[in-house]
Coordinates of C-alpha atoms in Angstrom, one line a residue:
E1 CA 14.3 22.3 33.2
A2 CA 16.1 23.0 29.8
E3 CA 12.9 24.6 28.5
E4 CA 12.5 26.7 31.5
S5 CA 16.1 28.1 31.3
F6 CA 15.8 29.0 27.7
R7 CA 12.6 30.8 28.4
K8 CA 14.4 32.7 31.2
A9 CA 17.2 33.8 28.9
L10 CA 14.8 35.0 26.4
A11 CA 12.9 37.0 28.9
L12 CA 16.1 38.8 29.6
D13 CA 16.9 39.3 25.9
S14 CA 14.4 38.2 23.2
N15 CA 16.9 38.6 20.5
L16 CA 19.2 35.6 21.5
A17 CA 19.1 33.5 18.3
Q18 CA 21.0 30.6 20.1
A19 CA 18.4 30.6 22.9
H20 CA 15.4 30.4 20.4
F21 CA 17.2 27.6 18.6
N22 CA 17.9 25.7 21.8
L23 CA 14.2 26.2 23.0
G24 CA 12.9 25.1 19.4
Y25 CA 15.1 22.0 19.5
S26 CA 14.0 21.0 23.0
L27 CA 10.2 21.4 22.0
A28 CA 10.8 19.4 18.8
V29 CA 12.3 16.6 20.9
E30 CA 9.0 16.7 22.9
R31 CA 7.0 16.6 19.6
R32 CA 5.5 20.0 20.3
F33 CA 6.0 20.9 16.6
E34 CA 3.9 24.1 16.3
E35 CA 5.8 25.7 19.3
A36 CA 9.1 24.4 18.0
T37 CA 8.4 25.9 14.6
D38 CA 7.7 29.5 16.0
S39 CA 11.0 29.2 18.1
L40 CA 13.1 28.2 15.1
R41 CA 11.7 30.6 12.7
R42 CA 12.3 33.3 15.3
A43 CA 15.9 32.0 15.4
V44 CA 16.5 32.6 11.6
E45 CA 14.7 36.0 11.6
I46 CA 17.2 37.2 14.1
L47 CA 20.2 35.4 12.4
P48 CA 19.5 34.6 8.6
S49 CA 22.8 32.9 8.3
Y50 CA 21.9 30.3 11.0
S51 CA 22.4 27.0 9.1
D52 CA 21.7 24.7 12.0
A53 CA 18.4 26.5 12.8
F54 CA 17.2 26.0 9.1
Y55 CA 18.2 22.4 9.3
E56 CA 16.2 21.9 12.5
L57 CA 13.4 23.7 11.0
G58 CA 13.4 21.6 8.0
N59 CA 13.2 18.5 10.3
V60 CA 10.2 20.0 12.3
Y61 CA 8.3 20.8 9.0
S62 CA 9.0 17.2 7.7
L63 CA 7.7 15.6 11.0
S64 CA 4.7 18.0 10.7
G65 CA 4.0 16.9 7.0
R66 CA 4.8 20.4 5.8
L67 CA 7.0 19.0 3.1
V68 CA 7.4 22.0 0.8
E69 CA 8.4 24.3 3.7
A70 CA 10.7 21.4 4.8
V71 CA 12.4 21.3 1.3
E72 CA 12.9 25.2 1.4
S73 CA 14.5 25.0 4.7
Y74 CA 17.0 22.2 3.9
V75 CA 17.9 23.9 0.6
R76 CA 18.7 27.2 2.7
A77 CA 20.6 25.3 5.2
I78 CA 22.8 23.6 2.5
Q79 CA 23.4 27.1 0.8
L80 CA 24.6 28.3 4.1
H81 CA 26.7 25.1 4.9
P82 CA 27.2 23.1 1.8
G83 CA 29.2 20.2 3.5
R84 CA 26.7 18.9 6.2
I85 CA 25.7 15.5 5.1
E86 CA 22.6 14.9 7.2
V87 CA 20.9 17.9 5.7
Y88 CA 21.4 16.2 2.1
N89 CA 20.1 13.0 3.3
N90 CA 16.8 14.4 4.9
L91 CA 16.3 16.6 1.9
G92 CA 16.5 13.5 -0.5
L93 CA 14.0 11.8 1.7
V94 CA 11.5 14.4 1.6
L95 CA 12.0 14.9 -2.2
G96 CA 11.2 11.1 -2.5
W97 CA 8.0 11.4 -0.3
Q98 CA 6.9 14.2 -2.6
G99 CA 7.3 12.1 -5.6
S100 CA 10.3 14.1 -7.0
H101 CA 12.5 11.0 -7.3
A102 CA 14.9 12.4 -10.0
D103 CA 15.6 15.3 -7.7
A104 CA 16.1 13.0 -4.8
E105 CA 18.5 11.0 -6.8
A106 CA 20.6 14.1 -7.6
V107 CA 20.7 15.0 -3.8
F108 CA 21.8 11.5 -2.7
R109 CA 24.5 11.6 -5.4
Q110 CA 25.8 14.9 -4.2
L111 CA 25.9 13.5 -0.6
L112 CA 28.0 10.5 -1.9
L113 CA 30.3 12.9 -3.5
L114 CA 30.9 14.5 -0.1
D115 CA 31.1 11.2 1.7
P116 CA 31.5 8.1 -0.6
K117 CA 31.4 5.9 2.6
S118 CA 27.9 7.0 3.6
V119 CA 25.7 4.0 4.1
K120 CA 22.6 5.9 4.3
G121 CA 23.5 7.7 1.2
H122 CA 24.1 4.4 -0.9
S123 CA 20.8 2.9 0.7
N124 CA 18.6 6.0 0.1
L125 CA 20.0 6.5 -3.5
A126 CA 18.8 2.9 -4.2
G127 CA 15.2 3.9 -3.0
A128 CA 15.2 6.9 -5.6
L129 CA 16.6 4.5 -8.3
M130 CA 13.9 2.0 -7.6
S131 CA 11.2 4.5 -7.7
Q132 CA 12.4 5.4 -11.2
N133 CA 12.2 1.7 -12.1
R134 CA 16.0 1.3 -12.2
F135 CA 16.2 -1.8 -10.3
E136 CA 19.6 -3.3 -11.2
E137 CA 21.1 0.2 -10.4
A138 CA 19.3 0.1 -7.1
L139 CA 20.8 -3.3 -6.3
A140 CA 24.2 -2.3 -7.0
S141 CA 23.8 0.9 -4.7
L142 CA 22.5 -1.5 -1.9
E143 CA 25.4 -4.0 -2.4
A144 CA 27.7 -0.9 -1.9
A145 CA 26.0 0.0 1.4
L146 CA 26.2 -3.6 2.6
R147 CA 29.9 -3.8 1.8
L148 CA 30.4 -0.8 4.0
D149 CA 28.2 -2.2 6.8
P150 CA 26.9 -5.6 6.5
E151 CA 24.8 -5.4 9.5
C152 CA 22.7 -2.2 8.0
A153 CA 19.2 -3.4 8.5
E154 CA 17.9 -0.5 6.2
A155 CA 19.9 -1.7 3.5
H156 CA 18.9 -5.4 3.9
N157 CA 15.2 -4.2 4.0
D158 CA 15.6 -2.1 0.8
R159 CA 17.4 -5.0 -1.0
G160 CA 14.4 -7.2 -0.1
S161 CA 12.1 -4.7 -1.7
V162 CA 14.1 -4.4 -4.8
L163 CA 14.3 -8.2 -5.3
E164 CA 10.6 -8.7 -4.6
A165 CA 9.9 -6.1 -7.2
I166 CA 11.8 -8.0 -9.8
G167 CA 10.4 -11.3 -8.8
D168 CA 13.3 -12.8 -7.0
L169 CA 11.0 -13.9 -4.1
V170 CA 13.2 -16.4 -2.3
E171 CA 16.3 -14.1 -2.0
S172 CA 13.8 -11.1 -1.2
T173 CA 12.4 -13.1 1.7
S174 CA 16.1 -13.7 2.8
S175 CA 17.0 -10.0 2.7
F176 CA 13.8 -9.2 4.8
R177 CA 14.7 -11.9 7.4
R178 CA 18.3 -10.6 7.6
A179 CA 17.0 -7.1 8.2
V180 CA 14.8 -8.3 11.2
E181 CA 17.8 -10.4 12.4
C182 CA 20.0 -7.2 12.4
R183 CA 17.2 -5.3 14.3
P184 CA 14.6 -7.5 15.8
T185 CA 12.3 -4.3 16.5
F186 CA 12.4 -3.3 12.8
V187 CA 8.7 -3.4 12.4
E188 CA 8.4 -2.2 8.7
A189 CA 11.0 -4.8 7.6
H190 CA 9.0 -7.4 9.4
S191 CA 5.8 -6.2 7.7
N192 CA 7.6 -6.3 4.4
L193 CA 8.6 -9.9 5.0
L194 CA 5.0 -10.8 5.6
F195 CA 3.7 -9.1 2.6
G196 CA 6.2 -10.8 0.4
L197 CA 5.2 -14.2 1.7
N198 CA 2.0 -13.7 -0.1
Y199 CA 3.7 -14.1 -3.4
R200 CA 5.4 -17.4 -2.6
E201 CA 3.9 -20.3 -4.3
D202 CA 6.1 -22.7 -2.4
L203 CA 4.6 -21.8 1.0
S204 CA 1.5 -23.1 2.6
A205 CA -1.4 -20.8 3.8
R206 CA -0.6 -22.3 7.3
E207 CA 3.0 -21.3 7.1
I208 CA 2.2 -17.8 6.2
H209 CA -0.5 -17.5 8.9
E210 CA 2.2 -18.6 11.6
E211 CA 4.5 -16.0 10.3
H212 CA 1.8 -13.4 10.9
L213 CA 1.0 -14.7 14.4
A214 CA 4.7 -14.3 15.2
W215 CA 4.7 -10.7 14.0
G216 CA 1.7 -9.9 16.2
E217 CA 3.2 -11.5 19.3
R218 CA 6.5 -9.7 18.8
H219 CA 5.4 -6.2 18.0
A220 CA 1.7 -5.7 18.7
A221 CA 1.0 -7.9 22.0
P222 CA 3.4 -5.8 24.1
L223 CA 1.3 -2.7 23.3
S224 CA -2.0 -4.1 24.3
P225 CA -3.6 -1.6 26.7
E226 CA -5.6 -2.3 29.8
R227 CA -7.8 0.9 29.4
P228 CA -11.4 -0.2 29.2
F229 CA -14.1 1.9 27.4
L230 CA -16.1 3.0 30.4
D231 CA -17.6 6.3 29.2
L232 CA -19.5 5.0 26.0
A233 CA -23.1 5.8 25.3
R234 CA -24.1 2.1 25.3
D235 CA -27.1 2.5 22.9
P236 CA -27.1 -0.3 20.3
N237 CA -29.1 1.7 17.9
R238 CA -27.3 5.2 18.2
K239 CA -25.2 6.8 15.5
L240 CA -21.8 5.2 15.2
R241 CA -18.4 7.0 14.8
V242 CA -16.4 4.9 12.2
A243 CA -12.9 5.8 11.4
Y244 CA -10.9 4.7 8.5
L245 CA -7.1 4.9 8.7
S246 CA -5.0 4.6 5.6
P247 CA -1.8 5.8 3.9
D248 CA -3.6 5.2 0.6
F249 CA -6.1 8.0 0.4
R250 CA -4.5 9.1 -2.9
T251 CA -4.1 7.8 -6.4
H252 CA -3.8 4.3 -5.5
S253 CA -5.6 1.0 -5.8
V254 CA -7.1 1.0 -2.4
A255 CA -8.8 4.4 -3.2
Y256 CA -10.7 2.8 -6.1
F257 CA -12.5 0.5 -3.7
I258 CA -12.9 2.6 -0.5
E259 CA -14.1 5.9 -2.1
P260 CA -17.5 4.4 -3.3
I261 CA -18.0 2.9 0.2
L262 CA -17.3 6.1 2.0
A263 CA -19.5 8.1 -0.4
A264 CA -22.5 5.6 0.1
H265 CA -22.3 5.5 3.9
N266 CA -25.7 6.5 5.5
P267 CA -25.0 9.9 7.4
D268 CA -28.1 9.4 9.6
A269 CA -26.5 6.2 11.1
F270 CA -22.8 6.5 10.5
E271 CA -20.3 9.5 11.1
V272 CA -17.2 8.8 8.9
I273 CA -13.9 10.1 10.0
G274 CA -10.9 9.8 7.6
Y275 CA -7.4 9.3 9.2
S276 CA -5.0 10.1 6.2
D277 CA -1.3 9.2 6.4
V278 CA -0.6 10.5 3.1
P279 CA 2.6 12.6 2.9
T280 CA 1.6 14.4 -0.4
P281 CA -2.2 14.8 -0.8
D282 CA -3.5 14.8 -4.4
K283 CA -6.8 15.2 -6.1
V284 CA -8.0 11.9 -4.9
T285 CA -7.0 12.8 -1.3
R286 CA -9.1 16.0 -1.5
R287 CA -12.0 14.1 -3.1
I288 CA -12.1 11.6 -0.3
A289 CA -11.6 14.2 2.3
S290 CA -14.7 16.1 1.1
I291 CA -16.8 12.9 1.6
C292 CA -15.7 12.4 5.1
R293 CA -17.7 14.0 8.0
E294 CA -14.2 14.7 9.6
W295 CA -10.8 14.6 8.1
R296 CA -7.5 13.9 10.2
P297 CA -4.0 14.1 8.5
V298 CA -1.8 12.0 10.7
F299 CA 1.4 11.8 8.6
G300 CA 4.5 12.3 10.8
K301 CA 2.5 11.3 14.0
T302 CA 3.7 8.5 16.1
G303 CA 1.5 5.5 16.8
S304 CA 0.6 6.5 20.3
E305 CA -0.3 10.0 19.1
V306 CA -2.7 8.6 16.5
A307 CA -4.0 6.1 19.1
E308 CA -4.8 9.2 21.4
M309 CA -6.4 11.1 18.5
L310 CA -8.7 8.0 18.0
R311 CA -9.5 8.0 21.7
H312 CA -10.1 11.6 21.9
D313 CA -12.5 11.6 18.9
R314 CA -14.5 8.8 20.6
I315 CA -14.3 6.4 17.8
D316 CA -16.6 3.5 18.2
I317 CA -15.3 1.4 15.1
A318 CA -11.8 1.8 13.8
V319 CA -11.1 0.4 10.3
D320 CA -7.5 -0.5 9.1
L321 CA -7.3 -0.2 5.4
A322 CA -3.6 -1.3 5.1
G323 CA -2.6 -4.5 6.8
H324 CA 1.0 -5.2 6.3
T325 CA 1.3 -2.8 3.3
G326 CA 3.8 0.2 3.2
R327 CA 3.6 2.8 6.0
N328 CA 0.9 0.6 7.7
R329 CA -0.3 1.7 11.2
L330 CA -1.0 -1.7 12.8
L331 CA 0.6 -0.6 16.0
V332 CA -2.0 2.1 16.3
F333 CA -4.6 -0.8 16.4
A334 CA -2.4 -2.9 18.8
R335 CA -3.0 -0.2 21.3
K336 CA -6.7 -0.8 20.9
P337 CA -7.9 2.9 20.7
A338 CA -11.5 1.9 19.7
P339 CA -13.9 -0.6 21.2
V340 CA -14.4 -2.4 17.8
Q341 CA -11.6 -2.8 15.4
V342 CA -11.8 -4.1 11.8
S343 CA -9.3 -5.0 9.0
Y344 CA -10.7 -4.4 5.6
L345 CA -9.6 -4.1 1.9
G346 CA -6.0 -3.2 1.7
Y347 CA -4.2 -6.6 2.6
P348 CA -5.1 -10.0 1.5
N349 CA -4.3 -11.9 4.7
T350 CA -4.7 -11.8 8.4
S351 CA -3.0 -9.0 10.4
G352 CA -1.9 -11.3 13.1
V353 CA -2.9 -8.5 15.6
R354 CA -5.1 -9.9 18.4
A355 CA -6.5 -6.3 19.1
I356 CA -8.2 -6.3 15.7
D357 CA -11.6 -8.1 16.2
Y358 CA -12.9 -8.7 12.7
R359 CA -11.9 -9.0 9.1
I360 CA -14.3 -8.2 6.4
T361 CA -14.3 -10.6 3.4
D362 CA -17.0 -12.8 1.7
F363 CA -18.0 -16.5 0.9
W364 CA -16.0 -16.6 -2.5
T365 CA -12.7 -15.3 -1.2
D366 CA -12.8 -17.0 2.3
P367 CA -15.1 -19.9 2.2
E368 CA -16.3 -21.0 5.6
G369 CA -14.0 -23.7 7.2
E370 CA -10.2 -23.6 7.1
A371 CA -10.1 -19.9 6.2
D372 CA -11.6 -19.1 9.7
T373 CA -8.5 -21.0 11.3
L374 CA -5.9 -18.8 9.1
H375 CA -6.9 -15.5 10.8
S376 CA -6.3 -13.9 14.2
E377 CA -9.5 -11.9 13.5
R378 CA -13.0 -13.3 13.3
L379 CA -14.2 -13.4 9.6
V380 CA -17.3 -11.5 8.7
R381 CA -18.5 -12.4 5.2
L382 CA -20.8 -9.9 3.3
E383 CA -23.4 -11.6 1.1
S384 CA -22.9 -8.8 -1.5
G385 CA -19.2 -9.4 -1.8
F386 CA -16.5 -7.7 0.2
N387 CA -15.5 -5.0 -2.2
C388 CA -16.9 -2.5 -4.7
Y389 CA -15.0 -0.9 -7.7
L390 CA -15.2 2.6 -8.9
P391 CA -14.2 2.8 -12.5
P392 CA -12.0 5.8 -13.5
P393 CA -14.3 8.5 -15.0
D394 CA -11.7 9.2 -17.9
A395 CA -11.7 5.5 -19.1
P396 CA -11.5 5.3 -22.8
P397 CA -14.5 3.4 -24.6
V398 CA -14.3 -0.5 -25.1
T399 CA -13.0 -1.4 -28.6
E400 CA -13.4 -4.5 -30.8
P401 CA -11.3 -7.4 -29.9
P402 CA -7.8 -6.9 -31.3
L403 CA -7.8 -10.4 -32.9
L404 CA -10.2 -9.0 -35.5
S405 CA -7.6 -7.0 -37.0
S406 CA -4.3 -8.8 -35.8
K407 CA -5.8 -12.3 -36.7
R408 CA -4.0 -13.7 -33.6
I409 CA -5.0 -13.9 -30.0
T410 CA -3.2 -11.7 -27.5
F411 CA -3.2 -12.8 -23.9
G412 CA -2.1 -10.1 -21.4
S413 CA -1.3 -9.4 -17.8
F414 CA -0.8 -5.8 -16.3
N415 CA 0.1 -7.2 -12.8
N416 CA 2.9 -6.5 -10.5
L417 CA 6.0 -8.6 -11.7
A418 CA 6.4 -10.1 -8.2
K419 CA 3.0 -12.1 -8.9
V420 CA 4.6 -13.6 -12.0
N421 CA 6.4 -16.5 -10.4
R422 CA 7.8 -19.7 -11.9
M423 CA 4.4 -21.6 -11.8
V424 CA 2.6 -18.6 -13.5
I425 CA 5.3 -18.3 -16.2
S426 CA 5.0 -22.1 -16.9
A427 CA 1.3 -22.0 -17.2
W428 CA 1.2 -19.0 -19.5
A429 CA 4.0 -20.6 -21.6
G430 CA 1.6 -23.7 -21.7
I431 CA -1.2 -21.6 -23.0
L432 CA 1.0 -20.0 -25.6
R433 CA 2.0 -23.5 -26.9
R434 CA -1.6 -24.6 -27.0
V435 CA -3.0 -21.6 -28.9
P436 CA -1.3 -21.3 -32.2
D437 CA 0.3 -17.9 -33.3
S438 CA -0.6 -16.5 -30.0
R439 CA 1.3 -14.0 -28.0
L440 CA 1.4 -12.6 -24.4
L441 CA 1.6 -8.8 -23.5
I442 CA 3.0 -8.1 -20.1
K443 CA 2.6 -4.5 -18.9
T444 CA 4.4 -3.5 -15.7
R445 CA 6.6 -0.5 -14.7
H446 CA 9.6 -2.8 -14.3
M447 CA 9.8 -3.3 -18.1
A448 CA 11.4 0.3 -18.1
D449 CA 14.6 -1.5 -16.9
P450 CA 16.4 -3.2 -20.0
L451 CA 17.9 -5.8 -17.6
I452 CA 14.6 -6.8 -16.1
R453 CA 13.1 -7.1 -19.6
N454 CA 16.0 -9.5 -20.4
R455 CA 15.3 -11.5 -17.3
V456 CA 11.6 -12.0 -18.2
V457 CA 12.6 -13.0 -21.9
E458 CA 15.1 -15.5 -20.4
R459 CA 12.5 -17.0 -18.1
F460 CA 10.0 -17.7 -20.9
A461 CA 12.9 -18.9 -23.2
A462 CA 13.5 -21.6 -20.4
E463 CA 9.9 -22.7 -21.0
G464 CA 10.4 -22.8 -24.9
I465 CA 8.8 -19.5 -25.6
A466 CA 10.6 -17.1 -28.1
E467 CA 10.9 -13.5 -27.5
E468 CA 8.8 -12.7 -30.5
C469 CA 5.9 -14.2 -28.6
L470 CA 6.2 -11.6 -26.0
V471 CA 5.2 -7.9 -26.0
L472 CA 6.7 -6.2 -23.0
V473 CA 5.3 -2.7 -22.2
S474 CA 6.4 -0.3 -19.4
H475 CA 4.6 2.0 -17.1
I476 CA 2.2 4.6 -18.7
A477 CA 1.7 7.5 -16.5
E478 CA -1.9 8.6 -17.3
M479 CA -4.7 6.4 -16.3
S480 CA -6.5 6.9 -19.6
G481 CA -3.4 5.7 -21.5
H482 CA -2.9 2.7 -19.1
L483 CA -6.5 1.7 -19.6
D484 CA -6.2 2.3 -23.4
A485 CA -3.5 -0.4 -23.6
Y486 CA -6.2 -3.0 -22.9
R487 CA -7.3 -2.4 -26.5
L488 CA -4.3 -4.5 -27.4
V489 CA -5.4 -7.5 -25.2
D490 CA -8.0 -10.2 -26.1
I491 CA -7.9 -12.3 -22.9
A492 CA -6.5 -11.2 -19.5
L493 CA -4.5 -14.1 -17.4
D494 CA -4.8 -13.6 -13.6
P495 CA -1.5 -14.6 -11.8
F496 CA -1.5 -16.9 -8.8
P497 CA -1.3 -17.5 -5.7
F498 CA -1.5 -13.7 -5.5
N499 CA -4.3 -12.7 -7.8
G500 CA -4.9 -9.3 -9.3
A501 CA -7.7 -7.2 -7.9
T502 CA -7.5 -3.6 -9.4
T503 CA -6.0 -5.0 -12.6
T504 CA -8.7 -7.6 -12.8
C505 CA -11.4 -4.9 -12.3
E506 CA -9.8 -2.6 -14.9
A507 CA -9.5 -5.3 -17.6
L508 CA -13.2 -6.2 -17.2
W509 CA -14.3 -2.5 -17.4
M510 CA -12.3 -2.3 -20.7
G511 CA -14.1 -5.4 -22.0
V512 CA -11.4 -7.9 -21.6
P513 CA -12.4 -11.3 -20.0
V514 CA -10.1 -12.6 -17.3
I515 CA -9.2 -16.2 -16.7
A516 CA -8.4 -17.0 -13.0
L517 CA -7.2 -19.8 -10.9
A518 CA -9.1 -20.5 -7.6
G519 CA -6.5 -20.9 -4.9
D520 CA -6.5 -22.1 -1.3
R521 CA -6.3 -18.6 0.4
H522 CA -7.8 -15.1 0.1
A523 CA -5.0 -13.7 -2.1
G524 CA -5.6 -16.6 -4.4
R525 CA -9.4 -16.4 -4.6
V526 CA -10.0 -12.7 -5.2
G527 CA -10.2 -13.4 -9.0
A528 CA -12.6 -16.2 -8.6
G529 CA -14.8 -13.9 -6.4
I530 CA -14.9 -11.0 -8.9
L531 CA -15.8 -13.4 -11.8
A532 CA -18.5 -15.3 -9.8
R533 CA -20.2 -11.9 -8.9
I534 CA -20.4 -10.7 -12.4
G535 CA -21.8 -14.1 -13.6
L536 CA -18.6 -15.7 -15.2
P537 CA -17.6 -18.6 -12.9
D538 CA -16.9 -20.7 -15.9
L539 CA -13.7 -18.6 -16.4
V540 CA -12.5 -19.8 -13.0
A541 CA -10.1 -22.8 -13.1
E542 CA -9.8 -25.3 -10.3
D543 CA -6.3 -26.4 -11.3
L544 CA -3.5 -25.8 -13.6
P545 CA -4.6 -28.0 -16.4
D546 CA -8.1 -26.5 -16.1
Y547 CA -6.6 -22.9 -16.2
I548 CA -4.8 -23.8 -19.5
D549 CA -8.0 -25.5 -21.0
I550 CA -10.2 -22.5 -20.2
A551 CA -7.7 -20.2 -22.0
E552 CA -7.5 -22.5 -25.0
T553 CA -11.4 -22.9 -25.2
L554 CA -12.0 -19.1 -24.9
A555 CA -9.4 -18.1 -27.3
A556 CA -11.1 -20.4 -30.0
D557 CA -14.5 -19.0 -29.4
R558 CA -14.0 -15.7 -31.2
E559 CA -17.8 -14.9 -31.2
R560 CA -17.9 -15.3 -27.5
L561 CA -14.9 -13.1 -27.1
R562 CA -16.5 -10.4 -29.0
D563 CA -19.9 -10.7 -27.2
L564 CA -18.2 -10.6 -23.8
R565 CA -16.1 -7.6 -24.7
L566 CA -19.0 -5.5 -26.1
G567 CA -21.4 -6.4 -23.3
M568 CA -18.9 -6.5 -20.4
R569 CA -19.6 -2.9 -19.0
D570 CA -23.4 -3.6 -18.8
R571 CA -22.6 -6.9 -17.1
L572 CA -20.5 -5.1 -14.4
K573 CA -23.2 -2.3 -14.0
G574 CA -25.6 -5.0 -13.2
A575 CA -23.5 -6.8 -10.6
T576 CA -22.7 -5.9 -7.0
L577 CA -19.0 -5.3 -7.9
L578 CA -20.2 -1.8 -8.9
D579 CA -23.1 -1.5 -6.6
A580 CA -21.8 0.8 -3.8
Q581 CA -25.2 1.0 -2.1
S582 CA -25.7 -2.9 -1.7
V583 CA -22.1 -3.4 -0.5
T584 CA -22.0 -0.5 1.9
R585 CA -25.5 -1.4 3.3
A586 CA -24.1 -4.9 3.9
L587 CA -21.1 -3.4 5.5
E588 CA -23.0 -1.2 7.7
A589 CA -25.3 -4.1 8.9
A590 CA -22.0 -5.8 9.7
Y591 CA -20.8 -2.9 11.7
R592 CA -24.0 -2.7 13.6
R593 CA -23.8 -6.4 14.6
M594 CA -20.2 -5.8 15.8
W595 CA -21.3 -3.0 18.0
V596 CA -24.2 -4.9 19.5
E597 CA -21.8 -7.8 20.2
F598 CA -19.4 -5.3 21.8
L599 CA -22.1 -4.1 24.1
A600 CA -23.2 -7.6 25.1
S601 CA -19.5 -8.8 25.7
S602 CA -18.6 -5.8 27.8
Q603 CA -21.6 -5.7 30.3

């Protein structure tokens, strides 16, 4: 009725800016963004000083994924009406999505000058600070938000993210739980809680599994549809339409493993459709888009909208690449928009979503037996190994081991600091004590914060390791520079119970052998799987004493260290870890079996 009345008013006088605004606003509420944009643009053409219309236009552009235009509209709205708090808030959020974190910080600080008691302002400022590796400042900003509103779910969630990033895992879990208590429907916070549990060495795989099932029952099960797939071409051998959905089709770890798979798919048997939830596409996004048969940007769309897109595209197999990582779309899969649904690559655990039928893995990371009882999905193990790594084309050449010039062994880890828990620090300290005159290089973005560096130094000091035995390196922006830092490392140490994956592959590509500990869950067996696939199972420890022994033995064998380093790239090139064709053929065979099983079960 509102839309009809606004259109009637405009039929009488098409130059009514207020009517164009009202129509645009009502269309935006109905998520008819293209029409809303036209109406709001007409409003500001008629009345260039219309601040409210520029603000709403910014909102529509933001929800449509047109972030550059959103920023321009918000800036114009502020110029016309400098005191409107919500415009600053939305502008700061969009700048953050674009990666302009310093600009976002400046906007949120301006917001707080206008309203020092803005809970959103303090909470969102923390996000901008965290993105700049200023974790202690971010915590202070969140504490300010929670003093103003102790029940603010967003602030508790953001506090959990900061605490997780700096390795305070128990307190991080508590913050995520508090966020969910404050708002039981806060799906993102609940996913963040689950992701963080994978870092916890004090929780069993069974306990973590139960938490995932609880997430599925609370958030996913109520969305389970009753819409059967009646109009399918039920040919077991026909070309299948496979959709891959991810927020990480960009410069991101997931892209290093999915791009070679997408490029190797057989176009005669599979049509690949990419559903990209990337707010700011980059060169990797464009490269992956060029590989796919069809490309669907879905940033800003609701779960029900994306599910309808999948149904409309007549997808046969939908593949989730995110699990419970940031900006995941598990609630799309909960709606069962495709006959066969698969979890793959991006998350090292079960989704807990009953509507997802299968999870792709292998025999190394998920041995048959207990692993099958720890997943809501049915595990499908690829003989080739479940993943395939694409080395960066600008990787520098492998160098001689640094010990030849430094005359001392340098161990190293380039992993996320959240993975460096108390047990890991204790084990690494044990290695440093056993290997005379050795040192440990830890490279992570968190080291840009002096207070975080001090925390790390203190944790090792508690284990009897002096600061001079540590080399703490912060983020290096360019990939070539990041990889070049491996020239300083003789032996890489894999953390546990949450192993590295990209970091392990990068270390190996740069010639650095990696020592891993085989755990009791997928996240803790990725390192073991990678090393087994490249013919180095002797670098996989069965327990902590073995982990330390292997490090000591390898450090003493300088001839082997040199041989491993200089021959590592050839070793990788001869393994399935870099063989996209063999991994993709195995994956396609698995997809075909899934399709045949679906047809048989849905007669």
